Tab-separated table of N, CA and C in Angstrom:
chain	number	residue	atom	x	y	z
A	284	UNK	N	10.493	-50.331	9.449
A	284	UNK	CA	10.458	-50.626	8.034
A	284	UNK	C	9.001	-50.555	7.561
A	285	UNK	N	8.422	-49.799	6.370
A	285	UNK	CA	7.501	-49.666	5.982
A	285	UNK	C	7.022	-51.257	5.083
A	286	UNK	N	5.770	-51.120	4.664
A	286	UNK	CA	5.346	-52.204	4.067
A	286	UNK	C	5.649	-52.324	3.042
A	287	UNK	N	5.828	-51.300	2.264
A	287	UNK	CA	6.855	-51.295	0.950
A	287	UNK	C	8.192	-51.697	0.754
A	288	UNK	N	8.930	-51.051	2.008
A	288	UNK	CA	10.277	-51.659	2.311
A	288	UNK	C	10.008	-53.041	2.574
A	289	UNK	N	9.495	-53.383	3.326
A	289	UNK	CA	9.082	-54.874	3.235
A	289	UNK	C	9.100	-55.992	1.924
A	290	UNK	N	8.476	-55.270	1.146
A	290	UNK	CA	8.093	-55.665	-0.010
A	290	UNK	C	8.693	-56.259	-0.907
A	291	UNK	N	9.969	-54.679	-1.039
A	291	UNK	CA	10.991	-54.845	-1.704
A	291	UNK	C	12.008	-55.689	-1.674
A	292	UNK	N	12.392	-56.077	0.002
A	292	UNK	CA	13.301	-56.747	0.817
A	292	UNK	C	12.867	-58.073	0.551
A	293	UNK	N	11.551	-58.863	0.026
A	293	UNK	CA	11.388	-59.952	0.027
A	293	UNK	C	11.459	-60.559	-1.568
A	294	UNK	N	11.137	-59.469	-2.393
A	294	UNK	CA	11.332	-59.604	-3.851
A	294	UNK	C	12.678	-59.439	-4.631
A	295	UNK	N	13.765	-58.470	-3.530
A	295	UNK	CA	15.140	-58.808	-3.851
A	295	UNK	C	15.906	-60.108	-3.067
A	296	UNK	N	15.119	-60.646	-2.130
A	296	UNK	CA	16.141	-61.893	-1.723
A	296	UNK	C	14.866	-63.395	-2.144
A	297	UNK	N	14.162	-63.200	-3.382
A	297	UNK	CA	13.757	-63.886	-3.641
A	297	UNK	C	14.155	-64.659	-4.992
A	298	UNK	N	15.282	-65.923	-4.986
A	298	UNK	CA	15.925	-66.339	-5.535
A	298	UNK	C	15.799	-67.700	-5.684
A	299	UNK	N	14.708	-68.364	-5.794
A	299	UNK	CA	14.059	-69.526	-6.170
A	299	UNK	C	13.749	-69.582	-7.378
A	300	UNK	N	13.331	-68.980	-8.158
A	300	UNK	CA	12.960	-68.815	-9.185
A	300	UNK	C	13.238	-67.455	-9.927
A	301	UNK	N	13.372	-67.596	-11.323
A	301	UNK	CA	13.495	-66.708	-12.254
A	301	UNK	C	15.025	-66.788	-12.619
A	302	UNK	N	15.465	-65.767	-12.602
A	302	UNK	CA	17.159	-66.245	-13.403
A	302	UNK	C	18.019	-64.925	-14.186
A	303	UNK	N	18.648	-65.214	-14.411
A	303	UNK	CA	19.363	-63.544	-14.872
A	303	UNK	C	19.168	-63.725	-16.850
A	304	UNK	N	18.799	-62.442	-17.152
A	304	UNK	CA	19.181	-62.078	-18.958
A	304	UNK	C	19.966	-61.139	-18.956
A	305	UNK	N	20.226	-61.060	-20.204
A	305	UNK	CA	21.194	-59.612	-20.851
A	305	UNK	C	20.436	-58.860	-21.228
A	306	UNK	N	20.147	-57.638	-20.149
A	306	UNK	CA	19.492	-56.686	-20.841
A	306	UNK	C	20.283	-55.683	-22.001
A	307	UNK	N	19.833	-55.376	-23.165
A	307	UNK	CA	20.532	-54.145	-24.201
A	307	UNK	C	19.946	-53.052	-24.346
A	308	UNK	N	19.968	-51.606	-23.979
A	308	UNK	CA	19.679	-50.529	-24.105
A	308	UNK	C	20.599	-49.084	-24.682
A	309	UNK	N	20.037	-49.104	-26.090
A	309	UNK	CA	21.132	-48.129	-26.793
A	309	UNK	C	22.703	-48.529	-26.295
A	310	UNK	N	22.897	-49.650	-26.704
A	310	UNK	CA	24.209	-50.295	-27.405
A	310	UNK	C	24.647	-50.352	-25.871
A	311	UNK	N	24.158	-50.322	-24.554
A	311	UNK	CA	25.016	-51.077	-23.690
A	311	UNK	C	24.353	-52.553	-23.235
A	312	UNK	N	24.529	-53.404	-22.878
A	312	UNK	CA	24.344	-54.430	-22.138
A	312	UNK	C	24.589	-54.962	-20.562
A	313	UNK	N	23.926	-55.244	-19.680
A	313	UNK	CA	23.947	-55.271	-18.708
A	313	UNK	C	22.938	-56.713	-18.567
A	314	UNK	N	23.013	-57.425	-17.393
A	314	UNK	CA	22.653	-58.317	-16.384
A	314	UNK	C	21.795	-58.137	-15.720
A	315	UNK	N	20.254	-58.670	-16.306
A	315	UNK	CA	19.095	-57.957	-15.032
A	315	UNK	C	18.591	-59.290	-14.379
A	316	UNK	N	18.314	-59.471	-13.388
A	316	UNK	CA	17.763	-60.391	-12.519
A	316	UNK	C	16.392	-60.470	-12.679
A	317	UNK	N	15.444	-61.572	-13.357
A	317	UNK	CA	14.211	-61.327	-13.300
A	317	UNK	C	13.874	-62.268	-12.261
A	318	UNK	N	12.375	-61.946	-12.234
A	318	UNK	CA	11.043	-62.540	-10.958
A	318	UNK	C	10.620	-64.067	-11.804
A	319	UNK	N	10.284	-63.844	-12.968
A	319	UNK	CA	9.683	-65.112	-13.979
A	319	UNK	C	9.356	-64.734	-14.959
A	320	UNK	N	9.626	-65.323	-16.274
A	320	UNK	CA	9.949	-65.732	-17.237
A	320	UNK	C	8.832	-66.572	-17.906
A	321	UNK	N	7.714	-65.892	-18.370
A	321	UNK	CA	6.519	-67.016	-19.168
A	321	UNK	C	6.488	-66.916	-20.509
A	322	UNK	N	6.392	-68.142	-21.239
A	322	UNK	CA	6.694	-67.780	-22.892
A	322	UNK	C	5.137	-67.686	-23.279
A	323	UNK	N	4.120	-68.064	-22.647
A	323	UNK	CA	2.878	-68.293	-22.966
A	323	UNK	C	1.668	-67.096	-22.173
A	324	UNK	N	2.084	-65.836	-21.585
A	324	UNK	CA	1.374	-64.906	-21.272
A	324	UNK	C	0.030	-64.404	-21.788
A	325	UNK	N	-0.824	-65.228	-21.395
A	325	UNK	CA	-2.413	-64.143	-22.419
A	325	UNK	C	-2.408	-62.456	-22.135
A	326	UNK	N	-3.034	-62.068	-23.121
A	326	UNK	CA	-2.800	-60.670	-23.070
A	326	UNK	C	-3.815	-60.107	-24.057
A	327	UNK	N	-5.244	-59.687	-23.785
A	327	UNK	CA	-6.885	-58.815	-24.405
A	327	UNK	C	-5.854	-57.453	-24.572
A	328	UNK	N	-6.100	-57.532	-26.024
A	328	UNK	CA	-5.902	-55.902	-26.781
A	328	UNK	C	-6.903	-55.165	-26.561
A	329	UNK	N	-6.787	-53.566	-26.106
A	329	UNK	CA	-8.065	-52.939	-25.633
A	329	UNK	C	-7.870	-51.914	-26.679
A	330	UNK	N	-7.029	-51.708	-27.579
A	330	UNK	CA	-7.142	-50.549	-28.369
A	330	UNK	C	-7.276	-51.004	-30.216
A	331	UNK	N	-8.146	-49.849	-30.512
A	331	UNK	CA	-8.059	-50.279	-32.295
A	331	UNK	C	-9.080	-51.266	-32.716
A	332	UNK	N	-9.156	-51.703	-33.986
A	332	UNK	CA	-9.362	-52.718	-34.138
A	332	UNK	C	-9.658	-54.084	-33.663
A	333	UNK	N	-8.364	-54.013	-33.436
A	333	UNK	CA	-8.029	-55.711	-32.365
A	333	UNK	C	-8.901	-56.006	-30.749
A	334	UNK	N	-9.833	-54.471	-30.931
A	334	UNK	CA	-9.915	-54.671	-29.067
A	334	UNK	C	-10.849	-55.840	-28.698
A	335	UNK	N	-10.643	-56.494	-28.059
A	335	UNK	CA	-10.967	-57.594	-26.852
A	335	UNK	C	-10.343	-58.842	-27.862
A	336	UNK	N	-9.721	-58.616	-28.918
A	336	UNK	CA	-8.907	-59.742	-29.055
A	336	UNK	C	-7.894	-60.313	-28.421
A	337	UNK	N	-7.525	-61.534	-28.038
A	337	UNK	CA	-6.588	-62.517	-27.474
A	337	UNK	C	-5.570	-63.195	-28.017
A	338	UNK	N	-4.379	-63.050	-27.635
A	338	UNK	CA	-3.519	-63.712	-27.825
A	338	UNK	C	-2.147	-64.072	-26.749
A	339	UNK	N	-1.064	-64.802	-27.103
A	339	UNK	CA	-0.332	-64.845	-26.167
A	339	UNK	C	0.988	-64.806	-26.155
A	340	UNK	N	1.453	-64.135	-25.499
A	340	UNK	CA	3.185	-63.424	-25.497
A	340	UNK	C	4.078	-63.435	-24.246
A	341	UNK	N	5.680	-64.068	-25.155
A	341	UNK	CA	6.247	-64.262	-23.772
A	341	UNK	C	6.051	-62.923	-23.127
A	342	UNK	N	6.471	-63.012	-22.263
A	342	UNK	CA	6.432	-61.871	-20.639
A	342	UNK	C	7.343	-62.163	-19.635
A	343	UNK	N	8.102	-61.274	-19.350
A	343	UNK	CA	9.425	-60.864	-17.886
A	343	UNK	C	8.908	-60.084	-16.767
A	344	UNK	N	8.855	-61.268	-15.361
A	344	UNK	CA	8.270	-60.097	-14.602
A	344	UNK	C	9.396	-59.612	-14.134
A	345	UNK	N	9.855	-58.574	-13.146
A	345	UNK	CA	10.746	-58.166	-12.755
A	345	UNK	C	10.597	-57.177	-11.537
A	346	UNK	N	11.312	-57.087	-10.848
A	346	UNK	CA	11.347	-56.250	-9.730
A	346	UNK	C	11.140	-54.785	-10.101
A	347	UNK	N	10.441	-53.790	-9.936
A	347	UNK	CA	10.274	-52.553	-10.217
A	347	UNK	C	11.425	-51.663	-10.073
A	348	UNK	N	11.633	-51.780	-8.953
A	348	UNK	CA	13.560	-51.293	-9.283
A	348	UNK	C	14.378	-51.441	-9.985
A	349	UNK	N	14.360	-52.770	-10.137
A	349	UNK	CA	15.293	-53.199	-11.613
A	349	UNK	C	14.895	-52.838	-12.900
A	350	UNK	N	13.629	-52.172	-12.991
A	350	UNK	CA	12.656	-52.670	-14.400
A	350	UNK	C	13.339	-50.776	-15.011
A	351	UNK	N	13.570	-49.825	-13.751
A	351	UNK	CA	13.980	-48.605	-13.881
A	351	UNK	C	14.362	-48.571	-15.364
A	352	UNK	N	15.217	-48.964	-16.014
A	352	UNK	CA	15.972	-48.974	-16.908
A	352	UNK	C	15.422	-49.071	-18.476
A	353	UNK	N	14.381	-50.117	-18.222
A	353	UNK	CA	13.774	-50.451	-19.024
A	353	UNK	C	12.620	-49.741	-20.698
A	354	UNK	N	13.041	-49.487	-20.886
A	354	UNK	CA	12.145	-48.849	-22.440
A	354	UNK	C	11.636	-49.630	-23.520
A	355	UNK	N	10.875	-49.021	-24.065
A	355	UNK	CA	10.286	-50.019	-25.272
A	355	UNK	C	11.911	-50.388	-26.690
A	356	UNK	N	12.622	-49.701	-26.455
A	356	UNK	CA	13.653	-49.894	-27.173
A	356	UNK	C	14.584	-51.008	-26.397
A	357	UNK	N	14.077	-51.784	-25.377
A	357	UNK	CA	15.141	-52.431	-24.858
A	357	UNK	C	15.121	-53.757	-25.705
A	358	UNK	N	16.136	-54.360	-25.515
A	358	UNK	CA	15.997	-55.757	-26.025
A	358	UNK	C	16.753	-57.070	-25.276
A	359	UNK	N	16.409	-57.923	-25.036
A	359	UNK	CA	16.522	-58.927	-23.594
A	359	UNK	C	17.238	-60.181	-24.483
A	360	UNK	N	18.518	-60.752	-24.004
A	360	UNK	CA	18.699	-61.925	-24.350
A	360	UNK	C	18.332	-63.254	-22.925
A	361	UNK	N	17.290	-64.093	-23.796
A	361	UNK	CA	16.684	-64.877	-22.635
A	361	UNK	C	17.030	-66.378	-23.212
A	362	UNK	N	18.123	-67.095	-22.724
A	362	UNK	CA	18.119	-67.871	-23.018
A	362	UNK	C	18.705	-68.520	-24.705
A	363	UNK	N	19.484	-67.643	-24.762
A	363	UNK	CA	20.151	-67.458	-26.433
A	363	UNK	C	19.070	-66.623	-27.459
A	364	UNK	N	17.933	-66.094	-26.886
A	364	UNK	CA	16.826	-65.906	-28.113
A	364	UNK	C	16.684	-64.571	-27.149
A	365	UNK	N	16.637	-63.454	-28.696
A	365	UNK	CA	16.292	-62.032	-28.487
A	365	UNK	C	14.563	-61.755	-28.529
A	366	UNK	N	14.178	-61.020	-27.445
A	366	UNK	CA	12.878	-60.211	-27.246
A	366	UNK	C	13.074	-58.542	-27.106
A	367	UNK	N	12.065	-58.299	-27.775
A	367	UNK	CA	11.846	-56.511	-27.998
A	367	UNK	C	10.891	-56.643	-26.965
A	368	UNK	N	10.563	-55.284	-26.689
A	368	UNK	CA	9.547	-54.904	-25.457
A	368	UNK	C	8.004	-54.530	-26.764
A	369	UNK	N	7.223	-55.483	-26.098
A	369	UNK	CA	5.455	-54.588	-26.783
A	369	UNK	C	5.010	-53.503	-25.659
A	370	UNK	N	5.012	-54.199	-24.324
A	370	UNK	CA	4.258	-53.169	-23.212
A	370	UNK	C	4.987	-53.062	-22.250
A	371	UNK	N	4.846	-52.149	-21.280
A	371	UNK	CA	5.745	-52.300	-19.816
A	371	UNK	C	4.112	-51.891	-18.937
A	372	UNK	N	4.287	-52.914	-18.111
A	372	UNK	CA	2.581	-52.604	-17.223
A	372	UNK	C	3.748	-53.335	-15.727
A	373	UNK	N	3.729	-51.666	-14.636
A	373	UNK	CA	4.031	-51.863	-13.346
A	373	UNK	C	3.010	-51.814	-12.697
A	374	UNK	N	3.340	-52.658	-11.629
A	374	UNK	CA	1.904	-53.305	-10.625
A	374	UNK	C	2.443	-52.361	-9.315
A	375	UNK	N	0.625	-52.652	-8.911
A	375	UNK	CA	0.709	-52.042	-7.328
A	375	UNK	C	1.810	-53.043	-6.585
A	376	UNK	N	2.566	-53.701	-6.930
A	376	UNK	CA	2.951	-55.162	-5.799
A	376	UNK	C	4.753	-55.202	-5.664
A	377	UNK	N	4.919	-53.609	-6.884
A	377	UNK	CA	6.317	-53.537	-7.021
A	377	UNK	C	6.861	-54.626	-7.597
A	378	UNK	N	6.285	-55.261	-8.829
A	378	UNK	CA	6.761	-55.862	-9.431
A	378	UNK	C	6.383	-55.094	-11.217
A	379	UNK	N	7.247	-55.181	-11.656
A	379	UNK	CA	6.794	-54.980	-13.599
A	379	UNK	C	6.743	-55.948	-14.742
A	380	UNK	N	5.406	-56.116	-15.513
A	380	UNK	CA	5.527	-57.100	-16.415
A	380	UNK	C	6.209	-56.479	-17.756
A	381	UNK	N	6.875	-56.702	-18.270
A	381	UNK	CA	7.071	-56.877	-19.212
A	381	UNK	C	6.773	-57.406	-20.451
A	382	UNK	N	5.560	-57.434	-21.590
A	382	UNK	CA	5.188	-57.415	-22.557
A	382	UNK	C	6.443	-57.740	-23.774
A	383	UNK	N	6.646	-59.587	-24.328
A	383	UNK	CA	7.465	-59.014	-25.119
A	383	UNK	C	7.675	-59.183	-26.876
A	384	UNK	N	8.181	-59.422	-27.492
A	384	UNK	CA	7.648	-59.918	-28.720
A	384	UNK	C	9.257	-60.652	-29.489
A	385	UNK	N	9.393	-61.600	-29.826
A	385	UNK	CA	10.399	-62.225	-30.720
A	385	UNK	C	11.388	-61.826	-31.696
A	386	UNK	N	12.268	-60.937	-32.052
A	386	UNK	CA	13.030	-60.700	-32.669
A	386	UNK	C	13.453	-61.391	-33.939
């Protein structure tokens, strides 16, 4: 088993934390399993205007496999309350954050 396989194998049977949403993508809905769930994410704008400004936004991390699916058109029910996607930033660690913004 490679170190990646490794990786993966410990981030899909890692079930302590995080919790399932409804993901929606062009009118279907589906069940994604996330990693964690922060409503308070800091996040430095590097483009435009705004750059090196600060602020803070929930964020979904998620398994990179699972995150496959994912587009800026998606929209997440977390907890009875809808989020749109701002960014999708995948890590070297095979995990994806998710960037999101309030509906």
């Amino acid at each position: 088993m490679t170190f990646e396989e490794m990786i993966e194998a410990d981030l899909a049977n890692c079930n302590e934390f995080g919790g399932i949403c409804n993901h929606t993508i062009n009118g279907t809905t589906v069940p994604l399993e996330y990693l964690c769930f922060d409503e308070n994410t800091e996040v430095v704008f590097e483009k435009d205007e705004y750059s090196g400004a600060e602020t803070t936004v929930p964020a979904l991390t998620v398994q990179t496999t699972k995150a496959a699916a994912i587009s800026h058109k998606s929209l997440f029910d977390i907890d009875g309350e809808i989020f749109g996607v701002i960014e999708i930033d995948m890590k070297k660690d095979n995990t994806t954050i998710v960037y999101l913004d309030r509906q």
